[in-house]
Every structure is written in structure tokens, then in C-alpha cells.
mmCIF file of C-alpha atoms in Angstrom:
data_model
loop_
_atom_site.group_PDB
_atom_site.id
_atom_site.type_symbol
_atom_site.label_atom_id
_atom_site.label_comp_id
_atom_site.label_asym_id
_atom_site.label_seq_id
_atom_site.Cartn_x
_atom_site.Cartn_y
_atom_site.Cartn_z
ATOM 1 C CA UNK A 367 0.000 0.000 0.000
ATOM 2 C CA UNK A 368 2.521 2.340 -0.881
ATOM 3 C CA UNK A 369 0.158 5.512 -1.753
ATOM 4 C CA UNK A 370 -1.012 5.293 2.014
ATOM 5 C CA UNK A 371 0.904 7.381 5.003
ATOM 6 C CA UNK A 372 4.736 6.024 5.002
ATOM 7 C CA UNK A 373 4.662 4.402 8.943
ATOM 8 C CA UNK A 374 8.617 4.160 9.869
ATOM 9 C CA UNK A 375 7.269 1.569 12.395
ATOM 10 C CA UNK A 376 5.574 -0.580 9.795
ATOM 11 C CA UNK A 377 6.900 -4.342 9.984
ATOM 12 C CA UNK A 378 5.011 -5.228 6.855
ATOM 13 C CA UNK A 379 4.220 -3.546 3.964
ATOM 14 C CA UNK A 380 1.411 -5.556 2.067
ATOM 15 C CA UNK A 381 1.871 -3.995 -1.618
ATOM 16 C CA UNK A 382 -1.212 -3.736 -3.473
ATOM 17 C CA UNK A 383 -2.171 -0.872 -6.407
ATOM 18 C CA UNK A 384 0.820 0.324 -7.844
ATOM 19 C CA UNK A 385 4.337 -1.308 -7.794
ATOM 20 C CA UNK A 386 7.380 1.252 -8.128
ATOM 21 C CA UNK A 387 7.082 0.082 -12.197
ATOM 22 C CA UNK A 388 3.675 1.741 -12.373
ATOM 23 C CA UNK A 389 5.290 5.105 -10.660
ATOM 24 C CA UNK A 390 8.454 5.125 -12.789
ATOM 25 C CA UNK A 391 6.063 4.919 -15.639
ATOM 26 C CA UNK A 392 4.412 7.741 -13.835
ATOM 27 C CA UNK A 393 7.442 9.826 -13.190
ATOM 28 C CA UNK A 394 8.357 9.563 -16.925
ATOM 29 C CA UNK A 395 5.492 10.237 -18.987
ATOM 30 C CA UNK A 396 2.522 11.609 -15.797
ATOM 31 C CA UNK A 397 0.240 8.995 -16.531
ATOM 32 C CA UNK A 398 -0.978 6.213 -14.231
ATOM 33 C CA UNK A 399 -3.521 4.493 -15.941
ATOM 34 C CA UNK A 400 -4.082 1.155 -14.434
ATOM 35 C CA UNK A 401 -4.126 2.901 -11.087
ATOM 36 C CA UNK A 402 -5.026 6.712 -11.625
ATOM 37 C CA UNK A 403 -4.703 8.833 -9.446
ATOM 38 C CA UNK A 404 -3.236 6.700 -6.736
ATOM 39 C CA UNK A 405 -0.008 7.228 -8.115
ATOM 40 C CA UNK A 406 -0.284 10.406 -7.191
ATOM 41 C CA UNK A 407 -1.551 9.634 -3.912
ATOM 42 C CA UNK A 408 1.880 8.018 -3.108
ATOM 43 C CA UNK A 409 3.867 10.789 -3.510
ATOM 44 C CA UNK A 410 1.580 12.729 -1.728
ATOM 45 C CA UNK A 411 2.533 9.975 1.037
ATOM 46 C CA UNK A 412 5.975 9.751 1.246
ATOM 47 C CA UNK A 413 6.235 6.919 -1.566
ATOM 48 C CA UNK A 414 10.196 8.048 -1.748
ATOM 49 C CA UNK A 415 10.230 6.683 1.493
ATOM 50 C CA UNK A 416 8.789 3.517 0.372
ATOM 51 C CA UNK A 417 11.246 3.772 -2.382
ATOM 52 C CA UNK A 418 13.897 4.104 -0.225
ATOM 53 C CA UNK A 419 13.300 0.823 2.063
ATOM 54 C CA UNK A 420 12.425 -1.244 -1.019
ATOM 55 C CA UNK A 421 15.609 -0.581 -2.424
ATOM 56 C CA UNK A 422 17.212 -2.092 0.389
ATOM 57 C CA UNK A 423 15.841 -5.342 -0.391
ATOM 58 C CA UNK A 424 15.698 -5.143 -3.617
ATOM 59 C CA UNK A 425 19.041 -3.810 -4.883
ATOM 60 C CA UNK A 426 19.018 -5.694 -8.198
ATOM 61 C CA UNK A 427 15.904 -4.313 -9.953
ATOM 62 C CA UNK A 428 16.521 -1.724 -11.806
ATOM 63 C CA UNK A 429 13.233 0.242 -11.904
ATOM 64 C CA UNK A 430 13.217 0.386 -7.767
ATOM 65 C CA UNK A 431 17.102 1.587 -7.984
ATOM 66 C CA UNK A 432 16.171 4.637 -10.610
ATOM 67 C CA UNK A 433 13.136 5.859 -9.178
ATOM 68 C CA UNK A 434 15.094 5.668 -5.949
ATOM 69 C CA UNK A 435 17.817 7.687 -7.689
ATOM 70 C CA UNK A 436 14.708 10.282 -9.204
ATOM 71 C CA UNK A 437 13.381 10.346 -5.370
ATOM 72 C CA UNK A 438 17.201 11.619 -4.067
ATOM 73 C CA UNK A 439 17.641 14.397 -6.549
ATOM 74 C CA UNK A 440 13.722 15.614 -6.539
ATOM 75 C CA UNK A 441 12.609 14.697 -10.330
ATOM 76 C CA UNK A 442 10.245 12.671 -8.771
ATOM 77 C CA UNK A 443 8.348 14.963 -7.019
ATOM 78 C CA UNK A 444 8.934 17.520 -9.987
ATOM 79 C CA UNK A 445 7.209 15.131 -11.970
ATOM 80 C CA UNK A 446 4.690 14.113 -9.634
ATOM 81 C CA UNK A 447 3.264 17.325 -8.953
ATOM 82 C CA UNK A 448 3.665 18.560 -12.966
ATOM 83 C CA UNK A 449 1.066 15.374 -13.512
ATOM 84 C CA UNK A 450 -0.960 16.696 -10.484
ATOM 85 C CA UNK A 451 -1.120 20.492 -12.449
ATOM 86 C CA UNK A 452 -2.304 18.796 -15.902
ATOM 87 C CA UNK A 453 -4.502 17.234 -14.270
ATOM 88 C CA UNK A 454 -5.974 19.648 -12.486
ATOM 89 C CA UNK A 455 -6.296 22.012 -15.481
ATOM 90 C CA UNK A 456 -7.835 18.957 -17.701
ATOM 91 C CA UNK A 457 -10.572 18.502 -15.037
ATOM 92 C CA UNK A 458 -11.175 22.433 -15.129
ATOM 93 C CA UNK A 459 -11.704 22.172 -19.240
ATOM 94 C CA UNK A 460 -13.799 19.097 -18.680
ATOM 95 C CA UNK A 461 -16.343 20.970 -15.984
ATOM 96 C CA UNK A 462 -15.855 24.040 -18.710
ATOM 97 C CA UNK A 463 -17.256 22.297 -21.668
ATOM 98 C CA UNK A 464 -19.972 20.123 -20.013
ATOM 99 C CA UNK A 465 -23.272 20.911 -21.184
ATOM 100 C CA UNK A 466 -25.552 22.770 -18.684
ATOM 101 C CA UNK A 467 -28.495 20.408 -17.696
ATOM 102 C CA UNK A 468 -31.819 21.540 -18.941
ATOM 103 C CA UNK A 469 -34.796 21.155 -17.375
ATOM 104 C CA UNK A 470 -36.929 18.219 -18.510
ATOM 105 C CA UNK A 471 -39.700 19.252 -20.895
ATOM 106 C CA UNK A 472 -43.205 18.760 -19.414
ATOM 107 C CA UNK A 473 -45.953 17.390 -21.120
ATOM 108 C CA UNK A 474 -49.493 19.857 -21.972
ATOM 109 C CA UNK A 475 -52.073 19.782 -19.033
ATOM 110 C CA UNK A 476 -54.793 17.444 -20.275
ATOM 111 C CA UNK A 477 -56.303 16.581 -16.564
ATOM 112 C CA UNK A 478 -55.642 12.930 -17.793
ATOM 113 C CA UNK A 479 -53.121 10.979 -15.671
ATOM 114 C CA UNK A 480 -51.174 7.718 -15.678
ATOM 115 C CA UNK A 481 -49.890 6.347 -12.020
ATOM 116 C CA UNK A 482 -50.459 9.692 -10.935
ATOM 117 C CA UNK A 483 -48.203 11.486 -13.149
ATOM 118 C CA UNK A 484 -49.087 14.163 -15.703
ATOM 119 C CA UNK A 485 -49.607 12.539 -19.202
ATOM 120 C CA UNK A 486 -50.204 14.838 -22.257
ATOM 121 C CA UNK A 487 -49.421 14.684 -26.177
ATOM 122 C CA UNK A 488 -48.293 11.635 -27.877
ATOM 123 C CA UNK A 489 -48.679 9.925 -24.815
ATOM 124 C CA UNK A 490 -52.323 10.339 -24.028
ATOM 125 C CA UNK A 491 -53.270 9.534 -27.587
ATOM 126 C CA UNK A 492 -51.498 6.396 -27.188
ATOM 127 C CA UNK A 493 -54.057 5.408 -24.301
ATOM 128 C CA UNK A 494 -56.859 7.023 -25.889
ATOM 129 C CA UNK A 495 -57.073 10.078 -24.606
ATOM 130 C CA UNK A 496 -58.121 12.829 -26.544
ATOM 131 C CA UNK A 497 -55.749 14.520 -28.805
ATOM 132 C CA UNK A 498 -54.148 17.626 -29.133
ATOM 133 C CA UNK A 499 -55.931 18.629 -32.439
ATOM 134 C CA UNK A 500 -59.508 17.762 -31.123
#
């Protein structure tokens, strides 16, 4: 659980979302797509920390041992909170261009009801109600 709260006092660290693969991906290119924005959640929770002790144990894979190295001289946070902005500023041109929601159109009065709601037009000719032009 790397994106949660690093806990110095932790004696085991049950890793599930994303692996320090998924956030070197993340660092590189500021996308996280099998885990969204839990990448980003881990740096917001000291996942260089996490880094930092899982290099210790794991001092021959590669991916652990750069974004360890990225962690040390800040490009990961750089990154990290560069992903964060775009983000941000995508969500802000999604809420931008969403339509505004319309109110429903509601059917003529006709006095004539179905389960208690309102039914006028179309609708009440199809239960043979009188029609609009009548």
C-alpha cells in the first residue's frame, strides 16, 4: 500500500495498487492508468520513502534503484506534482465544456393521468385520450 501514510514503524508492507514500475512509468510520462490517481496519492505519502526501504531489499531491480535515484535528486516529485497540475487544469476544461443540464420538458395539461403522473401529447393519444388537435 505504498500511496497510504509512510509508517517508519511498519513491519510489513502488504503492496497492493501500484508497484514502483507503475510510478516510474508515472514519473516519466505523468500517466498512471491502471491505477489513476493513486499514483499520485503516493507521492503525496511519502512513496520516496517507500522507495527508499524497497531498495534495500531489492538492490538488483533496476526500476526500484532509478526511481530511488529520481526520489534523491527531486525529479520525482517535480514530476509528480507537474502530472498533479495537468490534471488539475484537464478537469477544469472538462467541468468548462460540459453541457448545462436543462430542465426536462413537461408534457401539456390534459387533466388525464397515468400512475399519478401528468400525461399529455403523444402519450395520451397512445391510451386514448383525446388529442391535441380535437
Amino acid at each position: 500500500m505504498i500511496y497510504h501514510e509512510y509508517r517508519p514503524d511498519a513491519l510489513i508492507v502488504h503492496l497492493h495498487g501500484p508497484k514502483p514500475n507503475h510510478y516510474g512509468h508515472f514519473v516519466k510520462t505523468g500517466l498512471c492508468p491502471q491505477f489513476h490517481l493513486l499514483c499520485e496519492t503516493g507521492f503525496t505519502n511519502g512513496l520516496c520513502q517507500y522507495v527508499a526501504e524497497y531498495a534495500r531489499f531489492s538492490p538488483g531491480w533496476p526500476v526500484v534503484q532509478t526511481l530511488g535515484k529520481m526520489c534523491a535528486d527531486g525529479r520525482a516529485a517535480a514530476a509528480a506534482r507537474k502530472a498533479a497540475e495537468e490534471r488539475a487544469a484537464l478537469e477544469a476544461m472538462w467541468r468548462a465544456a460540459a453541457p448545462t443540464p436543462q430542465p426536462a420538458a413537461q408534457p401539456a395539461e390534459s387533466g388525464w393521468s397515468v400512475a399519478g403522473q401528468p400525461v399529455g401529447g403523444d402519450a395520451l393519444q397512445a391510451i386514448g385520450g383525446p388529442s391535441s388537435e380535437q
